[in-house]
Coordinates of C-alpha atoms in Angstrom, one line a residue:
S1 CA 145.0 119.1 110.2
S2 CA 143.7 115.9 111.6
L3 CA 140.5 114.1 110.3
L4 CA 138.4 114.5 113.0
S5 CA 138.9 118.3 112.7
V6 CA 137.1 118.2 108.9
I7 CA 134.4 116.0 109.4
P8 CA 131.0 117.6 109.4
F9 CA 129.6 115.6 112.8
T10 CA 130.2 116.0 116.6
Q11 CA 129.3 113.4 119.1
D12 CA 127.1 114.5 121.8
A13 CA 127.2 113.7 125.3
G14 CA 125.2 110.6 125.2
G15 CA 127.4 109.0 122.5
W16 CA 125.2 109.8 119.5
W17 CA 126.8 111.3 116.2
V18 CA 125.1 114.4 115.0
A19 CA 125.7 116.1 111.9
D20 CA 126.6 119.8 111.7
K21 CA 124.5 122.5 110.1
T22 CA 125.6 121.5 106.8
M23 CA 123.8 120.2 103.5
F24 CA 124.9 116.5 102.2
R25 CA 124.6 115.7 98.7
F26 CA 124.9 111.6 98.4
P27 CA 124.7 111.4 93.8
Q28 CA 124.5 107.7 93.8
G29 CA 122.3 106.8 97.1
V30 CA 121.9 106.3 100.7
V31 CA 121.5 102.9 102.4
V32 CA 120.5 102.9 106.0
G33 CA 120.9 99.3 107.7
A34 CA 121.7 96.0 105.8
K35 CA 123.0 96.6 102.1
S36 CA 121.3 93.6 99.7
S37 CA 123.7 91.5 98.0
S38 CA 121.1 91.0 95.1
C39 CA 120.2 94.1 94.4
T40 CA 121.2 96.7 91.8
Y41 CA 121.0 100.0 93.4
G42 CA 119.7 102.9 90.8
E43 CA 121.2 106.2 91.1
A44 CA 119.8 108.7 93.8
T45 CA 118.0 106.4 95.7
L46 CA 117.1 105.9 99.3
S47 CA 116.7 102.4 101.4
V48 CA 115.8 102.1 105.1
N49 CA 116.5 98.2 105.9
V50 CA 116.4 96.0 108.9
V51 CA 119.8 94.8 109.8
D52 CA 119.7 91.7 108.0
D53 CA 121.0 91.3 103.8
I54 CA 118.2 88.3 103.8
D55 CA 115.0 91.2 104.3
A56 CA 116.6 94.1 102.7
N57 CA 115.1 96.5 100.5
C58 CA 116.0 97.2 96.7
P59 CA 115.6 100.7 95.0
E60 CA 116.7 100.0 91.8
G61 CA 115.3 102.5 90.0
E62 CA 116.8 106.0 89.3
G63 CA 115.5 108.2 92.0
S64 CA 113.4 105.2 94.0
V65 CA 112.8 104.7 97.8
A66 CA 112.2 101.6 99.5
F67 CA 111.4 101.3 103.2
G68 CA 110.2 98.8 105.2
R69 CA 111.4 94.9 104.7
S70 CA 112.0 93.3 101.6
N71 CA 110.5 95.6 99.0
T72 CA 111.6 96.4 95.6
A73 CA 111.2 99.7 94.0
S74 CA 112.9 98.8 90.8
S75 CA 111.5 101.3 88.1
D76 CA 112.7 105.0 87.7
Y77 CA 111.1 107.4 90.4
S78 CA 108.9 104.4 92.1
S79 CA 108.7 104.1 95.8
V80 CA 107.4 101.4 98.4
L81 CA 107.3 103.3 102.1
G82 CA 106.6 100.3 104.3
G83 CA 105.2 96.9 104.6
Y84 CA 107.0 93.4 103.5
G85 CA 107.2 92.0 100.0
N86 CA 105.9 95.0 98.2
T87 CA 107.0 96.0 94.6
A88 CA 106.6 99.0 92.7
S89 CA 107.5 98.4 89.3
G90 CA 105.9 101.0 86.8
S91 CA 107.6 104.4 86.6
Y92 CA 106.4 106.9 89.1
S93 CA 104.3 104.1 90.7
S94 CA 104.2 103.7 94.4
V95 CA 102.9 101.2 97.2
S96 CA 102.5 102.7 100.5
G97 CA 102.5 99.5 102.7
G98 CA 101.0 96.3 103.2
F99 CA 101.6 92.9 102.3
E100 CA 102.9 91.3 98.8
N101 CA 101.4 94.3 96.5
S102 CA 102.4 95.3 93.2
A103 CA 102.1 98.6 91.4
S104 CA 103.3 97.6 87.7
G105 CA 101.8 100.2 85.8
D106 CA 103.3 103.6 85.3
Y107 CA 101.7 106.4 87.5
S108 CA 99.9 103.4 89.6
S109 CA 99.6 103.0 93.3
V110 CA 98.3 100.6 96.0
S111 CA 97.5 101.8 99.5
G112 CA 97.9 99.0 101.7
G113 CA 96.1 95.6 102.2
S114 CA 97.8 92.6 101.2
N115 CA 98.2 90.6 97.5
N116 CA 96.9 93.5 95.5
L117 CA 98.0 94.1 91.7
V118 CA 97.8 97.2 89.8
S119 CA 98.9 96.6 86.1
N120 CA 97.4 99.3 84.5
N121 CA 98.9 102.6 83.8
H122 CA 97.2 105.9 86.1
A123 CA 95.3 103.4 88.3
S124 CA 95.4 102.6 91.9
V125 CA 93.9 100.2 94.5
Y126 CA 93.5 100.9 98.3
G127 CA 92.8 98.7 100.9
G128 CA 91.3 95.1 100.8
E129 CA 92.8 91.9 99.8
V130 CA 93.9 90.4 96.0
V131 CA 92.3 93.1 94.4
L132 CA 93.3 92.8 90.8
K133 CA 92.9 96.0 88.5
Q134 CA 94.2 95.7 85.1
D135 CA 91.2 96.1 82.7
L136 CA 89.8 100.0 83.2
E137 CA 92.0 103.2 83.0
S138 CA 91.9 105.7 85.5
T139 CA 89.4 104.0 87.9
L140 CA 89.5 103.5 91.9
V141 CA 88.8 100.0 93.1
F142 CA 88.5 99.4 96.7
D143 CA 87.4 96.0 98.4
S144 CA 85.1 96.7 101.4
P145 CA 83.6 94.9 104.3
F146 CA 80.5 97.5 104.1

C-alpha cells in the first residue's frame, strides 16, 4: 500500500487537509508556526506562533503552553495564553495576555495589562500597569482608574 492510503488526513474540495476522526498523540510537543531557534522545548508542550523565528514563543517547561508572540512558559505546567513578551516562569504559573508581564512565583498569575510582576507564590495581579506583587502571600492586587 502507498503512504497516501495510510495517512490520517484527507484533502477537502477547498484544498485544506482535514484530520480523519482519529486521536493523535504527540509526546514531545506541537509547534504551529515558526520554531524558535533559541528555545529548548520541553516535553508535552504546545506553541502557537507567528511565522518568523525572531518572535516565536518558547514553551520550555514540561506540559507548558505558549500562544501569542515572543512569550515564554519556562517552568513546568506554566502557560502564556496571548500577548507579547510575557513570561510564566513559576511552576503552574500563568499569564493570560498583555505586554511584558511576568508570573515568576509558583501558582501565580497575571491576567493582563503591561509590565506587571508577580514574584510571590499563590499571588495574582489582574490588569493595570507596573504592578509589583511580591511581599504579601495570597493577596489580590490591581491598578484601577476608579
